[in-house]
PDB file of C-alpha atoms in Angstrom:
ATOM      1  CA  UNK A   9      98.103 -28.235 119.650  1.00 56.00           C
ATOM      2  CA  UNK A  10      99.937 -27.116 122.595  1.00 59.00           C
ATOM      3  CA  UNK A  11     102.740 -23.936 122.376  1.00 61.00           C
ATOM      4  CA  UNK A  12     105.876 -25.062 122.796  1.00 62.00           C
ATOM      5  CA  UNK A  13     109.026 -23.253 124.070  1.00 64.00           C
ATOM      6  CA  UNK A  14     110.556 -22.747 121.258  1.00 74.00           C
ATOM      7  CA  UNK A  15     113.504 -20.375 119.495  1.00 79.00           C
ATOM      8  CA  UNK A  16     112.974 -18.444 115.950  1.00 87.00           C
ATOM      9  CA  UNK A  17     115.504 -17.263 113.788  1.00 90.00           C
ATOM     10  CA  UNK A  18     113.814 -13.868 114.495  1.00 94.00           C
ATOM     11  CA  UNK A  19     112.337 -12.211 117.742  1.00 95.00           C
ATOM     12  CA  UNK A  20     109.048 -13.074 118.830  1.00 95.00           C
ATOM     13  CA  UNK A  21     107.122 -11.337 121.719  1.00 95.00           C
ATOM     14  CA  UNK A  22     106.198 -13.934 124.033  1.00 92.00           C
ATOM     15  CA  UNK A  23     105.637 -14.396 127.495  1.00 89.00           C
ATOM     16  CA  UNK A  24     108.968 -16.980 127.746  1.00 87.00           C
ATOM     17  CA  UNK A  25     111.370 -15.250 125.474  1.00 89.00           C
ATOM     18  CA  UNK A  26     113.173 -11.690 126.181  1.00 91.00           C
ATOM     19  CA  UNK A  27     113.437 -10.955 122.106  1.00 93.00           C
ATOM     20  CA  UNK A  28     111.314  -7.875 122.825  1.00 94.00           C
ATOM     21  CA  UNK A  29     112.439  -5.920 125.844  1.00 92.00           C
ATOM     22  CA  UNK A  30     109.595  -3.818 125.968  1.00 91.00           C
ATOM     23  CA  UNK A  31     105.265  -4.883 125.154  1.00 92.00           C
ATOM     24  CA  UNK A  32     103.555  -7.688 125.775  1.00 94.00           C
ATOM     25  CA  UNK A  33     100.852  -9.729 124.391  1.00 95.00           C
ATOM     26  CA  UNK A  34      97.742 -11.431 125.703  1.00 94.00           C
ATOM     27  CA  UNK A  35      94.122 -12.496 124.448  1.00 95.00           C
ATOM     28  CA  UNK A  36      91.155 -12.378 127.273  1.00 94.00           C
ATOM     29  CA  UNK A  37      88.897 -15.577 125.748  1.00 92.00           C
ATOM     30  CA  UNK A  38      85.601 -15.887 126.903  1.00 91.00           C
ATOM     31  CA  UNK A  39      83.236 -18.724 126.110  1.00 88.00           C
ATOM     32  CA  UNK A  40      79.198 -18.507 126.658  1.00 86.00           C
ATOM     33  CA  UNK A  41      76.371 -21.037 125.313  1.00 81.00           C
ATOM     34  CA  UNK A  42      74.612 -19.709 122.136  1.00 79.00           C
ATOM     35  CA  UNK A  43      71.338 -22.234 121.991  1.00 76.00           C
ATOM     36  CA  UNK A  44      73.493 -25.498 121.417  1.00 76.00           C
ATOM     37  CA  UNK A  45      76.090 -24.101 119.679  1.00 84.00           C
ATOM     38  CA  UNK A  46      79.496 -21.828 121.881  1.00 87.00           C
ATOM     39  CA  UNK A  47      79.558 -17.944 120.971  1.00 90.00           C
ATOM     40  CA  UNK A  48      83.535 -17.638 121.449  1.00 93.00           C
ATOM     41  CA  UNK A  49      84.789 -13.618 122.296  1.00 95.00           C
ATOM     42  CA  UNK A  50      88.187 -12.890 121.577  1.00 95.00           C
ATOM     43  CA  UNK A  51      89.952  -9.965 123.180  1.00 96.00           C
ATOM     44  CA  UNK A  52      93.655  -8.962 122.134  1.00 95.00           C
ATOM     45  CA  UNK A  53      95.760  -6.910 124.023  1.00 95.00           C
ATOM     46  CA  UNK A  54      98.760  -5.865 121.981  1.00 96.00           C
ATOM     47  CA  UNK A  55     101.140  -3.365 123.292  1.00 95.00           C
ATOM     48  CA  UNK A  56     103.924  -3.439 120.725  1.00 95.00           C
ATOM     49  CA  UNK A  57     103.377  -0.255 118.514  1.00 95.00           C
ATOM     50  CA  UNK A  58     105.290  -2.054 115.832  1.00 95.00           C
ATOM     51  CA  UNK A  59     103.450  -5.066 115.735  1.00 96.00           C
ATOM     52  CA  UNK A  60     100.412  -3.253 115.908  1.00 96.00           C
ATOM     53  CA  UNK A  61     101.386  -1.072 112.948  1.00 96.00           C
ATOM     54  CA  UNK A  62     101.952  -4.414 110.653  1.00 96.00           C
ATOM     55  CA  UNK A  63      98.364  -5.455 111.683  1.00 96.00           C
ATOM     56  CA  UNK A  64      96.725  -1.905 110.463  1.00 96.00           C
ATOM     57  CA  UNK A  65      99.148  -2.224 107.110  1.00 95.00           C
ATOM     58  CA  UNK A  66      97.480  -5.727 106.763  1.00 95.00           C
ATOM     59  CA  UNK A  67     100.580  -7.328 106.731  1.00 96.00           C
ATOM     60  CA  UNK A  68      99.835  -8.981 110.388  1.00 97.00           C
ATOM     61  CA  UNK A  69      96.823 -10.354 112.211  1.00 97.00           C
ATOM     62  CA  UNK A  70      95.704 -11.858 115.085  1.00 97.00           C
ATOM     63  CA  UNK A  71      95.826 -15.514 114.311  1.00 97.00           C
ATOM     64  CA  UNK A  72      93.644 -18.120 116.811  1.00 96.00           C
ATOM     65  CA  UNK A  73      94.477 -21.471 116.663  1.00 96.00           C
ATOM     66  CA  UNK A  74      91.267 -24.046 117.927  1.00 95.00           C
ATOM     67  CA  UNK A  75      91.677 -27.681 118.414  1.00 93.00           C
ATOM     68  CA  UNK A  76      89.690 -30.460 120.106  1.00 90.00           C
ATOM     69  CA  UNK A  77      92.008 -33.793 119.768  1.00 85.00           C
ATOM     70  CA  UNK A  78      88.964 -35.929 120.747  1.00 84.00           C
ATOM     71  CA  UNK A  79      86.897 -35.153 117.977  1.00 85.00           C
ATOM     72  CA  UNK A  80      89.736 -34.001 115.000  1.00 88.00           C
ATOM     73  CA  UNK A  81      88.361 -30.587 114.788  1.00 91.00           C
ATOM     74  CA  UNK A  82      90.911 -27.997 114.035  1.00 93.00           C
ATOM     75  CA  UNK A  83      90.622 -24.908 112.856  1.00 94.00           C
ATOM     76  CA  UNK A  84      91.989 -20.906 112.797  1.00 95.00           C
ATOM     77  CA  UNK A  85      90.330 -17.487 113.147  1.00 96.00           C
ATOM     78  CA  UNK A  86      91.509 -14.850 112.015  1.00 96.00           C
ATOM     79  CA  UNK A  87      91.193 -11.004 112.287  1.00 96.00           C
ATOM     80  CA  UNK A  88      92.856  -7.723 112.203  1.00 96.00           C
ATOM     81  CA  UNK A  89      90.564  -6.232 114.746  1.00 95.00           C
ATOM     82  CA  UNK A  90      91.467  -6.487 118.594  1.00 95.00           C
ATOM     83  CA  UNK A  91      87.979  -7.542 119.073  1.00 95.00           C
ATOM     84  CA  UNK A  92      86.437 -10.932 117.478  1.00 94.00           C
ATOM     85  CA  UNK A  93      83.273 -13.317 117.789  1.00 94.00           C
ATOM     86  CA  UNK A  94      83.543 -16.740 116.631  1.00 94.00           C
ATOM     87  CA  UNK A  95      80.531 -19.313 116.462  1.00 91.00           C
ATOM     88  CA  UNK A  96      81.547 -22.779 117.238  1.00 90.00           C
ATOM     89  CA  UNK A  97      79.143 -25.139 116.292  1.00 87.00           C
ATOM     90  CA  UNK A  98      78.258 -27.657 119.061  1.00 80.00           C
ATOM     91  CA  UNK A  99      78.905 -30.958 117.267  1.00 82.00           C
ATOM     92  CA  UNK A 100      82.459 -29.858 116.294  1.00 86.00           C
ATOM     93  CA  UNK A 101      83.885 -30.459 120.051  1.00 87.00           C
ATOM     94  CA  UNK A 102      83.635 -32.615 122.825  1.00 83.00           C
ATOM     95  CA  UNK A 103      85.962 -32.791 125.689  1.00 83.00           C
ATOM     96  CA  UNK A 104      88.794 -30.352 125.995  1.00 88.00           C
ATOM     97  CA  UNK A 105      89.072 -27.332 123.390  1.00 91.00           C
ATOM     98  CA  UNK A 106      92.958 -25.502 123.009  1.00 93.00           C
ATOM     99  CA  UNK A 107      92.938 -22.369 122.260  1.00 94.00           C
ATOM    100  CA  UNK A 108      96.646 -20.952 120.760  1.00 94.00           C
ATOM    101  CA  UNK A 109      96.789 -17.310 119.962  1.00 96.00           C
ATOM    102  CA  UNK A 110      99.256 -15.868 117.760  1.00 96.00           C
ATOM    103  CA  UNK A 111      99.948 -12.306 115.709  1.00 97.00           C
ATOM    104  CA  UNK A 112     101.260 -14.240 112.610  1.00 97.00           C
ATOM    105  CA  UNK A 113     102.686 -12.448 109.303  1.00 96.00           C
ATOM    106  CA  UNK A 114     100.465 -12.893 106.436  1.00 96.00           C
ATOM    107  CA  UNK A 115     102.451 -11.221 103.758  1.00 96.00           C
ATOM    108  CA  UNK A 116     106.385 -11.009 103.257  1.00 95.00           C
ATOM    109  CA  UNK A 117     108.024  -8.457 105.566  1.00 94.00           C
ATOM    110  CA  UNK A 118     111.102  -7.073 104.235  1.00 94.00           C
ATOM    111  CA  UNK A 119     113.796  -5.460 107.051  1.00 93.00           C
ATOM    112  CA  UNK A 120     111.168  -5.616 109.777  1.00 95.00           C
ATOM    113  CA  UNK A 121     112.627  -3.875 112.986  1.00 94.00           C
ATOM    114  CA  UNK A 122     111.188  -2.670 116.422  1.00 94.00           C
ATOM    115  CA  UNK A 123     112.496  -0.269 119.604  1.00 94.00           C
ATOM    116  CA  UNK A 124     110.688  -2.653 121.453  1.00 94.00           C
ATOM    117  CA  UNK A 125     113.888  -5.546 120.497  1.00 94.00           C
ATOM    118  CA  UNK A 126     115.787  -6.969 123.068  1.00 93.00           C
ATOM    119  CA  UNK A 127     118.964  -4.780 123.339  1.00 92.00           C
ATOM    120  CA  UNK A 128     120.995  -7.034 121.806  1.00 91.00           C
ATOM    121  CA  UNK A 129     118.834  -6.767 118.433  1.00 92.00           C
ATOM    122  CA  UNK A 130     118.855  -3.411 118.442  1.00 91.00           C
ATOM    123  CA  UNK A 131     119.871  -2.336 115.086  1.00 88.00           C
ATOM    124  CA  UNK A 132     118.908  -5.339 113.384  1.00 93.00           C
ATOM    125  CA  UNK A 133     116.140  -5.923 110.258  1.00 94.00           C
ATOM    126  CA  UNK A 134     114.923  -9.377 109.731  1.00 95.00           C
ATOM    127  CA  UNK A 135     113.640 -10.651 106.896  1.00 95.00           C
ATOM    128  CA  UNK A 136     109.511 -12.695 108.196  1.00 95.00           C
ATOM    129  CA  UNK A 137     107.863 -14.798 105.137  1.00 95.00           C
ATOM    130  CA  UNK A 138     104.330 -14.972 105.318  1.00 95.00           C
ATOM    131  CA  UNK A 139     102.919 -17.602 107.722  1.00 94.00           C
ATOM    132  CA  UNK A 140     105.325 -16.759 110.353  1.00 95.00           C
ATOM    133  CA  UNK A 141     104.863 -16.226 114.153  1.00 95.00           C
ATOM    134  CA  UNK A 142     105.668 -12.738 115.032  1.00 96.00           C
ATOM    135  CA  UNK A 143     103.415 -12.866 118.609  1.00 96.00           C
ATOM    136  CA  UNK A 144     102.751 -15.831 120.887  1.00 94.00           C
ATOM    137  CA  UNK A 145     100.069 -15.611 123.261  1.00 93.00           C
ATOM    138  CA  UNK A 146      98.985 -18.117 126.549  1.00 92.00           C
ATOM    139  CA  UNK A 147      97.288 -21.109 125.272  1.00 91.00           C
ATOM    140  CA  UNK A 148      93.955 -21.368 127.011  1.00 91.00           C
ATOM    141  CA  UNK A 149      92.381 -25.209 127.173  1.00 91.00           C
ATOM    142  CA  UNK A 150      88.148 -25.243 128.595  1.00 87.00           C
ATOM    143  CA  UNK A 151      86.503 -28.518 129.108  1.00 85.00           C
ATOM    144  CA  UNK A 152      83.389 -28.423 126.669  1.00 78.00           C
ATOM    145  CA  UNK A 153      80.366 -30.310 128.590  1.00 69.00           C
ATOM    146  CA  UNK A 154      77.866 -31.229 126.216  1.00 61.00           C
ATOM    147  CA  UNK A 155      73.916 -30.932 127.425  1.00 54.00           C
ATOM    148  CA  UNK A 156      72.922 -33.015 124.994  1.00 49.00           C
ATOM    149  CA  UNK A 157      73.663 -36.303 123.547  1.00 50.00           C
ATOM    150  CA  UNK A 158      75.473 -36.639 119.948  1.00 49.00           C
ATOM    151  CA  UNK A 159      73.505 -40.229 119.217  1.00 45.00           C
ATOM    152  CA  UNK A 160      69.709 -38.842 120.093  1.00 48.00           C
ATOM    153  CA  UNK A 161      69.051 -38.517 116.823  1.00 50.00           C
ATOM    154  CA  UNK A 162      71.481 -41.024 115.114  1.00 53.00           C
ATOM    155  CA  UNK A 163      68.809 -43.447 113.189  1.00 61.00           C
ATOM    156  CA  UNK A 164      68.494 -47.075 114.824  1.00 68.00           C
ATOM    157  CA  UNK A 165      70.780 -49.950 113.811  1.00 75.00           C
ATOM    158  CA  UNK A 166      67.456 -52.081 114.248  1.00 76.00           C
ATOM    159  CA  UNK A 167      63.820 -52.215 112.464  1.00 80.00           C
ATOM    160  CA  UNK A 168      61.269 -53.857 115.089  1.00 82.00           C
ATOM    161  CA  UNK A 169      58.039 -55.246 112.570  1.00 82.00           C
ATOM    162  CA  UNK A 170      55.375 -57.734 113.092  1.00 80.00           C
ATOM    163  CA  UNK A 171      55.676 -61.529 111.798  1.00 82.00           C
ATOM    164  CA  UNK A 172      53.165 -62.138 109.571  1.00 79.00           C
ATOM    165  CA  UNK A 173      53.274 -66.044 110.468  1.00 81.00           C
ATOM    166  CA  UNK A 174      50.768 -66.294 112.798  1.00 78.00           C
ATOM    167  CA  UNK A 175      52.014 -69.787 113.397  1.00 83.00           C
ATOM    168  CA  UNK A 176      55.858 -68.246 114.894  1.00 82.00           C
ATOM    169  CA  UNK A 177      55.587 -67.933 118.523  1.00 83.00           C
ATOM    170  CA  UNK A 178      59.513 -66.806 118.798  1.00 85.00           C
ATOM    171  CA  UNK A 179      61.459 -63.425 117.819  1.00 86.00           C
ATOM    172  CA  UNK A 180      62.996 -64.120 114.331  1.00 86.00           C
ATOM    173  CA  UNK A 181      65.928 -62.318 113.973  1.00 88.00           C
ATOM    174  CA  UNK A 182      67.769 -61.277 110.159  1.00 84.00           C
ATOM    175  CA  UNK A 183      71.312 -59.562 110.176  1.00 83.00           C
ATOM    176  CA  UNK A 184      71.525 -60.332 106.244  1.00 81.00           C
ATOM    177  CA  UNK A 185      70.052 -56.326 105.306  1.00 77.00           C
ATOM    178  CA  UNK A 186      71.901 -53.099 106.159  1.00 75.00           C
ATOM    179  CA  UNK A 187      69.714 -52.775 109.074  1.00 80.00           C
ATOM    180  CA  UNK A 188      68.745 -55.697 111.752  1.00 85.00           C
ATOM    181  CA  UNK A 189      65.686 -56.953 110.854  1.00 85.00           C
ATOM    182  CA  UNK A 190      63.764 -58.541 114.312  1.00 86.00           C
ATOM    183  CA  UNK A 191      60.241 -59.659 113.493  1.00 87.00           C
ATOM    184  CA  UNK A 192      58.054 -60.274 116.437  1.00 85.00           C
ATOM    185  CA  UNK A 193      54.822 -62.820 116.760  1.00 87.00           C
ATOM    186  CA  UNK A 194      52.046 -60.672 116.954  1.00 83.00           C
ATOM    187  CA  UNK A 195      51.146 -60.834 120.871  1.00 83.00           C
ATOM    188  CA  UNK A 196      54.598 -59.612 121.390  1.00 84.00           C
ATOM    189  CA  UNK A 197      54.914 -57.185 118.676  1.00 81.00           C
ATOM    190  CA  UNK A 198      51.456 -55.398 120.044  1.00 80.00           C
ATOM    191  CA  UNK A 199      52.927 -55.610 123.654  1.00 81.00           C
ATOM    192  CA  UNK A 200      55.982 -54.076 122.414  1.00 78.00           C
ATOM    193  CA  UNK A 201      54.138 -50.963 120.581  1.00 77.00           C
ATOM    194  CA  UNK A 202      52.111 -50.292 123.955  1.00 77.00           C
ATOM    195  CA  UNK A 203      55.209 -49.849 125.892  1.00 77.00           C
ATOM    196  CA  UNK A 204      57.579 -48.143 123.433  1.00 72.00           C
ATOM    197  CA  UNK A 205      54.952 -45.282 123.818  1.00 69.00           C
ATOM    198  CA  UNK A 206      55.621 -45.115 127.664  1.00 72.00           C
ATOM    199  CA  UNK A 207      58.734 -43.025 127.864  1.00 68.00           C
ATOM    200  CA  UNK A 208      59.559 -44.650 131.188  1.00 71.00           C
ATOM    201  CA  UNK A 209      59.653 -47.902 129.229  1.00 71.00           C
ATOM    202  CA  UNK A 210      62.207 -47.031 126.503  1.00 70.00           C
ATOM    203  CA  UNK A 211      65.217 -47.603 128.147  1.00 73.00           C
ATOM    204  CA  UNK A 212      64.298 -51.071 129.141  1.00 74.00           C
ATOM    205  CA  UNK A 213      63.140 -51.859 125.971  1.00 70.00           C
ATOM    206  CA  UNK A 214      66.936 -51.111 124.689  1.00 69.00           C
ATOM    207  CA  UNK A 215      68.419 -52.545 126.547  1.00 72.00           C
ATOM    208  CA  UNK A 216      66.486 -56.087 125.879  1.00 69.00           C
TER     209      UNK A 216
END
């Protein structure tokens, strides 16, 4: 999801709109390695006394918006403290992570009004339903390198057994069962459990 310049029927503080002539909001994001899993920190810096008052009332809260497009994760934290920790686990992402923060209504707001409007709303009670943006931070986007490889422990596509024909001096080779069945003559099979135990050997052996 990416923030788009956009107009509401209401003001909304925002770095690209002049619907609040005074305040401004922004959200320090930090990301840090937790074992495999990201520890994300959220810092909010709100300074619209208004706005601030409909988060204490409970009305408001600081609303964060996480996708990752490459592996359909999408979610949203949120929080009514200016300060928040948020566990991501590691198979979740992959690739680039957006990061959208918002301070979004989450009740109905009847005649809502600020001294922080734009002159030319001064005076001037709108009517926010739940659900609705009130705040728009920057949206932040971090490239999430992964350490570790997703398919390590994805089980094999193939089960590697000894033909009991002592008579079959070729791999047989059955694609009928759920898994690939390849059945070895014994030389090979023994040949093939001596090197799969040499961890230098492995990736030659998948790739034959």
């Amino acid at each position: 999801m990416e923030i788009k310049y956009k107009l509401y029927p209401y003001p909304v503080l925002s770095s690209y709109s002049n619907d609040y002539g005074n305040g401004a909001f922004d959200v320090a994001i930090d990301i840090v390695r937790d074992g495999y899993d990201l520890r994300i920190d959220f810092l909010a810096t709100l300074t619209c006394q208004s706005l601030q008052d409909c988060i204490k009332q409970g009305v408001a809260k600081y609303v964060y918006h996480l996708e990752c497009a490459q592996t359909g994760f999408r979610t949203i934290v949120q929080t009514d403290k200016v300060s928040k920790v948020y566990t991501l686990l590691n198979k979740a992402v992959n690739g680039k992570l957006q990061i959208c923060p918002f301070v979004v209504a989450v009740d109905d707001l009847k005649g809502f009004t600020s001294p922080d409007f734009h002159e030319d709303y001064q005076g001037i009670a709108f009517d926010i339903e739940a659900g609705c943006v009130m705040a728009v931070g920057k949206m932040v986007t971090v490239d999430i390198s992964k350490d570790i490889d997703d398919l390590a422990n994805t089980p094999s596509i193939f089960n590697i057994s000894k033909n009991p024909d002592e008579s079959c001096k070729q791999m047989l080779v059955d694609m009928s069962q759920r898994k690939i069945i390849i059945k070895l003559p014994i030389s090979d099979f023994y040949s093939y459990k001596a090197m799969s135990a040499t961890p230098l050997a492995q990736p030659i052996l998948n790739s034959l």
